């Protein structure tokens, strides 16, 4: 993923998370059960946190000469946002419980993306100290 694409997608995800949070607090409060509203808010929280991570990756891409793995980490983070938060939004709105079984796939994508970022930083640190 290119730096500009990464930052645009991060900003769009933050925009969606803010809108979804407001929609949950004002539009869905009277419609959803307390449990489903909590699921909605979890989706919002994780979308925002990981969109900020995606934004940080975009910034790092401009500073690191070899950002190939970092770009792959950004794609993995985006997949995590779509699968994790997307499945929770769908679950909260539909009440279809099996959608919750998809959510951990997104969580694993988050873990992999953060691990890739850590590996990129470690490799960068190791190569600059030699």
PDB file of N, CA and C in Angstrom, residues 79-121:
ATOM      1  N   UNK A  79      -7.561  -5.001   6.656  1.00  0.00           N
ATOM      2  CA  UNK A  79      -8.368  -6.229   6.641  1.00  0.00           C
ATOM      3  C   UNK A  79      -8.924  -6.494   8.040  1.00  0.00           C
ATOM      4  N   UNK A  80      -8.094  -6.296   9.051  1.00  0.00           N
ATOM      5  CA  UNK A  80      -8.550  -6.474  10.425  1.00  0.00           C
ATOM      6  C   UNK A  80      -9.707  -5.557  10.775  1.00  0.00           C
ATOM      7  N   UNK A  81      -9.605  -4.295  10.378  1.00  0.00           N
ATOM      8  CA  UNK A  81     -10.683  -3.335  10.643  1.00  0.00           C
ATOM      9  C   UNK A  81     -11.972  -3.795   9.975  1.00  0.00           C
ATOM     10  N   UNK A  82     -11.870  -4.166   8.712  1.00  0.00           N
ATOM     11  CA  UNK A  82     -13.062  -4.570   7.963  1.00  0.00           C
ATOM     12  C   UNK A  82     -13.700  -5.810   8.580  1.00  0.00           C
ATOM     13  N   UNK A  83     -12.887  -6.814   8.882  1.00  0.00           N
ATOM     14  CA  UNK A  83     -13.434  -8.077   9.390  1.00  0.00           C
ATOM     15  C   UNK A  83     -13.877  -7.940  10.846  1.00  0.00           C
ATOM     16  N   UNK A  84     -13.031  -7.370  11.703  1.00  0.00           N
ATOM     17  CA  UNK A  84     -13.360  -7.281  13.125  1.00  0.00           C
ATOM     18  C   UNK A  84     -14.535  -6.330  13.349  1.00  0.00           C
ATOM     19  N   UNK A  85     -14.335  -5.067  13.007  1.00  0.00           N
ATOM     20  CA  UNK A  85     -15.396  -4.092  13.262  1.00  0.00           C
ATOM     21  C   UNK A  85     -16.608  -4.345  12.379  1.00  0.00           C
ATOM     22  N   UNK A  86     -16.370  -4.708  11.128  1.00  0.00           N
ATOM     23  CA  UNK A  86     -17.487  -4.973  10.221  1.00  0.00           C
ATOM     24  C   UNK A  86     -18.391  -6.080  10.713  1.00  0.00           C
ATOM     25  N   UNK A  87     -17.799  -7.168  11.213  1.00  0.00           N
ATOM     26  CA  UNK A  87     -18.623  -8.276  11.713  1.00  0.00           C
ATOM     27  C   UNK A  87     -19.382  -7.869  12.976  1.00  0.00           C
ATOM     28  N   UNK A  88     -18.765  -7.041  13.817  1.00  0.00           N
ATOM     29  CA  UNK A  88     -19.465  -6.590  15.023  1.00  0.00           C
ATOM     30  C   UNK A  88     -20.589  -5.612  14.694  1.00  0.00           C
ATOM     31  N   UNK A  89     -20.369  -4.712  13.741  1.00  0.00           N
ATOM     32  CA  UNK A  89     -21.457  -3.820  13.311  1.00  0.00           C
ATOM     33  C   UNK A  89     -22.627  -4.643  12.779  1.00  0.00           C
ATOM     34  N   UNK A  90     -22.316  -5.613  11.929  1.00  0.00           N
ATOM     35  CA  UNK A  90     -23.368  -6.455  11.342  1.00  0.00           C
ATOM     36  C   UNK A  90     -24.089  -7.262  12.416  1.00  0.00           C
ATOM     37  N   UNK A  91     -23.345  -7.788  13.372  1.00  0.00           N
ATOM     38  CA  UNK A  91     -23.944  -8.546  14.471  1.00  0.00           C
ATOM     39  C   UNK A  91     -24.886  -7.667  15.287  1.00  0.00           C
ATOM     40  N   UNK A  92     -24.427  -6.473  15.639  1.00  0.00           N
ATOM     41  CA  UNK A  92     -25.252  -5.574  16.451  1.00  0.00           C
ATOM     42  C   UNK A  92     -26.545  -5.192  15.733  1.00  0.00           C
ATOM     43  N   UNK A  93     -26.460  -4.945  14.440  1.00  0.00           N
ATOM     44  CA  UNK A  93     -27.649  -4.528  13.685  1.00  0.00           C
ATOM     45  C   UNK A  93     -28.588  -5.678  13.364  1.00  0.00           C
ATOM     46  N   UNK A  94     -28.027  -6.853  13.119  1.00  0.00           N
ATOM     47  CA  UNK A  94     -28.854  -7.974  12.658  1.00  0.00           C
ATOM     48  C   UNK A  94     -29.245  -8.942  13.767  1.00  0.00           C
ATOM     49  N   UNK A  95     -28.417  -9.033  14.789  1.00  0.00           N
ATOM     50  CA  UNK A  95     -28.654 -10.017  15.838  1.00  0.00           C
ATOM     51  C   UNK A  95     -28.276 -11.433  15.431  1.00  0.00           C
ATOM     52  N   UNK A  96     -27.661 -11.586  14.259  1.00  0.00           N
ATOM     53  CA  UNK A  96     -27.235 -12.905  13.778  1.00  0.00           C
ATOM     54  C   UNK A  96     -25.953 -13.282  14.521  1.00  0.00           C
ATOM     55  N   UNK A  97     -26.087 -14.187  15.469  1.00  0.00           N
ATOM     56  CA  UNK A  97     -24.992 -14.481  16.388  1.00  0.00           C
ATOM     57  C   UNK A  97     -23.780 -15.130  15.739  1.00  0.00           C
ATOM     58  N   UNK A  98     -23.962 -15.900  14.673  1.00  0.00           N
ATOM     59  CA  UNK A  98     -22.804 -16.564  14.063  1.00  0.00           C
ATOM     60  C   UNK A  98     -21.813 -15.561  13.479  1.00  0.00           C
ATOM     61  N   UNK A  99     -22.240 -14.312  13.282  1.00  0.00           N
ATOM     62  CA  UNK A  99     -21.296 -13.297  12.799  1.00  0.00           C
ATOM     63  C   UNK A  99     -20.170 -13.069  13.805  1.00  0.00           C
ATOM     64  N   UNK A 100     -20.458 -13.331  15.076  1.00  0.00           N
ATOM     65  CA  UNK A 100     -19.426 -13.211  16.098  1.00  0.00           C
ATOM     66  C   UNK A 100     -18.287 -14.195  15.909  1.00  0.00           C
ATOM     67  N   UNK A 101     -18.542 -15.285  15.188  1.00  0.00           N
ATOM     68  CA  UNK A 101     -17.490 -16.273  14.928  1.00  0.00           C
ATOM     69  C   UNK A 101     -16.455 -15.753  13.939  1.00  0.00           C
ATOM     70  N   UNK A 102     -16.810 -14.756  13.154  1.00  0.00           N
ATOM     71  CA  UNK A 102     -15.897 -14.171  12.167  1.00  0.00           C
ATOM     72  C   UNK A 102     -14.954 -13.161  12.825  1.00  0.00           C
ATOM     73  N   UNK A 103     -15.428 -12.529  13.883  1.00  0.00           N
ATOM     74  CA  UNK A 103     -14.700 -11.443  14.536  1.00  0.00           C
ATOM     75  C   UNK A 103     -13.256 -11.801  14.901  1.00  0.00           C
ATOM     76  N   UNK A 104     -12.993 -12.984  15.478  1.00  0.00           N
ATOM     77  CA  UNK A 104     -11.599 -13.305  15.837  1.00  0.00           C
ATOM     78  C   UNK A 104     -10.633 -13.332  14.655  1.00  0.00           C
ATOM     79  N   UNK A 105     -11.132 -13.566  13.460  1.00  0.00           N
ATOM     80  CA  UNK A 105     -10.259 -13.518  12.278  1.00  0.00           C
ATOM     81  C   UNK A 105      -9.699 -12.103  12.127  1.00  0.00           C
ATOM     82  N   UNK A 106     -10.561 -11.115  12.321  1.00  0.00           N
ATOM     83  CA  UNK A 106     -10.104  -9.730  12.293  1.00  0.00           C
ATOM     84  C   UNK A 106      -9.136  -9.431  13.419  1.00  0.00           C
ATOM     85  N   UNK A 107      -9.394 -10.010  14.591  1.00  0.00           N
ATOM     86  CA  UNK A 107      -8.482  -9.828  15.721  1.00  0.00           C
ATOM     87  C   UNK A 107      -7.104 -10.397  15.445  1.00  0.00           C
ATOM     88  N   UNK A 108      -7.062 -11.545  14.803  1.00  0.00           N
ATOM     89  CA  UNK A 108      -5.772 -12.140  14.424  1.00  0.00           C
ATOM     90  C   UNK A 108      -5.065 -11.237  13.411  1.00  0.00           C
ATOM     91  N   UNK A 109      -5.812 -10.665  12.481  1.00  0.00           N
ATOM     92  CA  UNK A 109      -5.210  -9.736  11.513  1.00  0.00           C
ATOM     93  C   UNK A 109      -4.601  -8.536  12.237  1.00  0.00           C
ATOM     94  N   UNK A 110      -5.285  -8.026  13.275  1.00  0.00           N
ATOM     95  CA  UNK A 110      -4.714  -6.932  14.066  1.00  0.00           C
ATOM     96  C   UNK A 110      -3.389  -7.351  14.695  1.00  0.00           C
ATOM     97  N   UNK A 111      -3.376  -8.524  15.310  1.00  0.00           N
ATOM     98  CA  UNK A 111      -2.155  -9.011  15.959  1.00  0.00           C
ATOM     99  C   UNK A 111      -1.013  -9.167  14.961  1.00  0.00           C
ATOM    100  N   UNK A 112      -1.323  -9.724  13.808  1.00  0.00           N
ATOM    101  CA  UNK A 112      -0.304  -9.909  12.769  1.00  0.00           C
ATOM    102  C   UNK A 112       0.218  -8.551  12.298  1.00  0.00           C
ATOM    103  N   UNK A 113      -0.673  -7.599  12.082  1.00  0.00           N
ATOM    104  CA  UNK A 113      -0.260  -6.269  11.614  1.00  0.00           C
ATOM    105  C   UNK A 113       0.643  -5.578  12.630  1.00  0.00           C
ATOM    106  N   UNK A 114       0.271  -5.632  13.907  1.00  0.00           N
ATOM    107  CA  UNK A 114       1.121  -5.012  14.933  1.00  0.00           C
ATOM    108  C   UNK A 114       2.464  -5.732  15.026  1.00  0.00           C
ATOM    109  N   UNK A 115       2.443  -7.052  14.892  1.00  0.00           N
ATOM    110  CA  UNK A 115       3.696  -7.812  14.890  1.00  0.00           C
ATOM    111  C   UNK A 115       4.584  -7.435  13.715  1.00  0.00           C
ATOM    112  N   UNK A 116       3.977  -7.251  12.559  1.00  0.00           N
ATOM    113  CA  UNK A 116       4.742  -6.842  11.374  1.00  0.00           C
ATOM    114  C   UNK A 116       5.361  -5.465  11.585  1.00  0.00           C
ATOM    115  N   UNK A 117       4.602  -4.554  12.183  1.00  0.00           N
ATOM    116  CA  UNK A 117       5.133  -3.225  12.468  1.00  0.00           C
ATOM    117  C   UNK A 117       6.317  -3.323  13.429  1.00  0.00           C
ATOM    118  N   UNK A 118       6.170  -4.134  14.465  1.00  0.00           N
ATOM    119  CA  UNK A 118       7.274  -4.322  15.417  1.00  0.00           C
ATOM    120  C   UNK A 118       8.504  -4.897  14.716  1.00  0.00           C
ATOM    121  N   UNK A 119       8.286  -5.859  13.831  1.00  0.00           N
ATOM    122  CA  UNK A 119       9.398  -6.463  13.094  1.00  0.00           C
ATOM    123  C   UNK A 119      10.073  -5.428  12.192  1.00  0.00           C
ATOM    124  N   UNK A 120       9.276  -4.604  11.532  1.00  0.00           N
ATOM    125  CA  UNK A 120       9.841  -3.542  10.679  1.00  0.00           C
ATOM    126  C   UNK A 120      10.717  -2.608  11.508  1.00  0.00           C
ATOM    127  N   UNK A 121      10.226  -2.211  12.669  1.00  0.00           N
ATOM    128  CA  UNK A 121      10.983  -1.295  13.524  1.00  0.00           C
ATOM    129  C   UNK A 121      12.254  -1.964  14.042  1.00  0.00           C
TER     130      UNK A 121
END
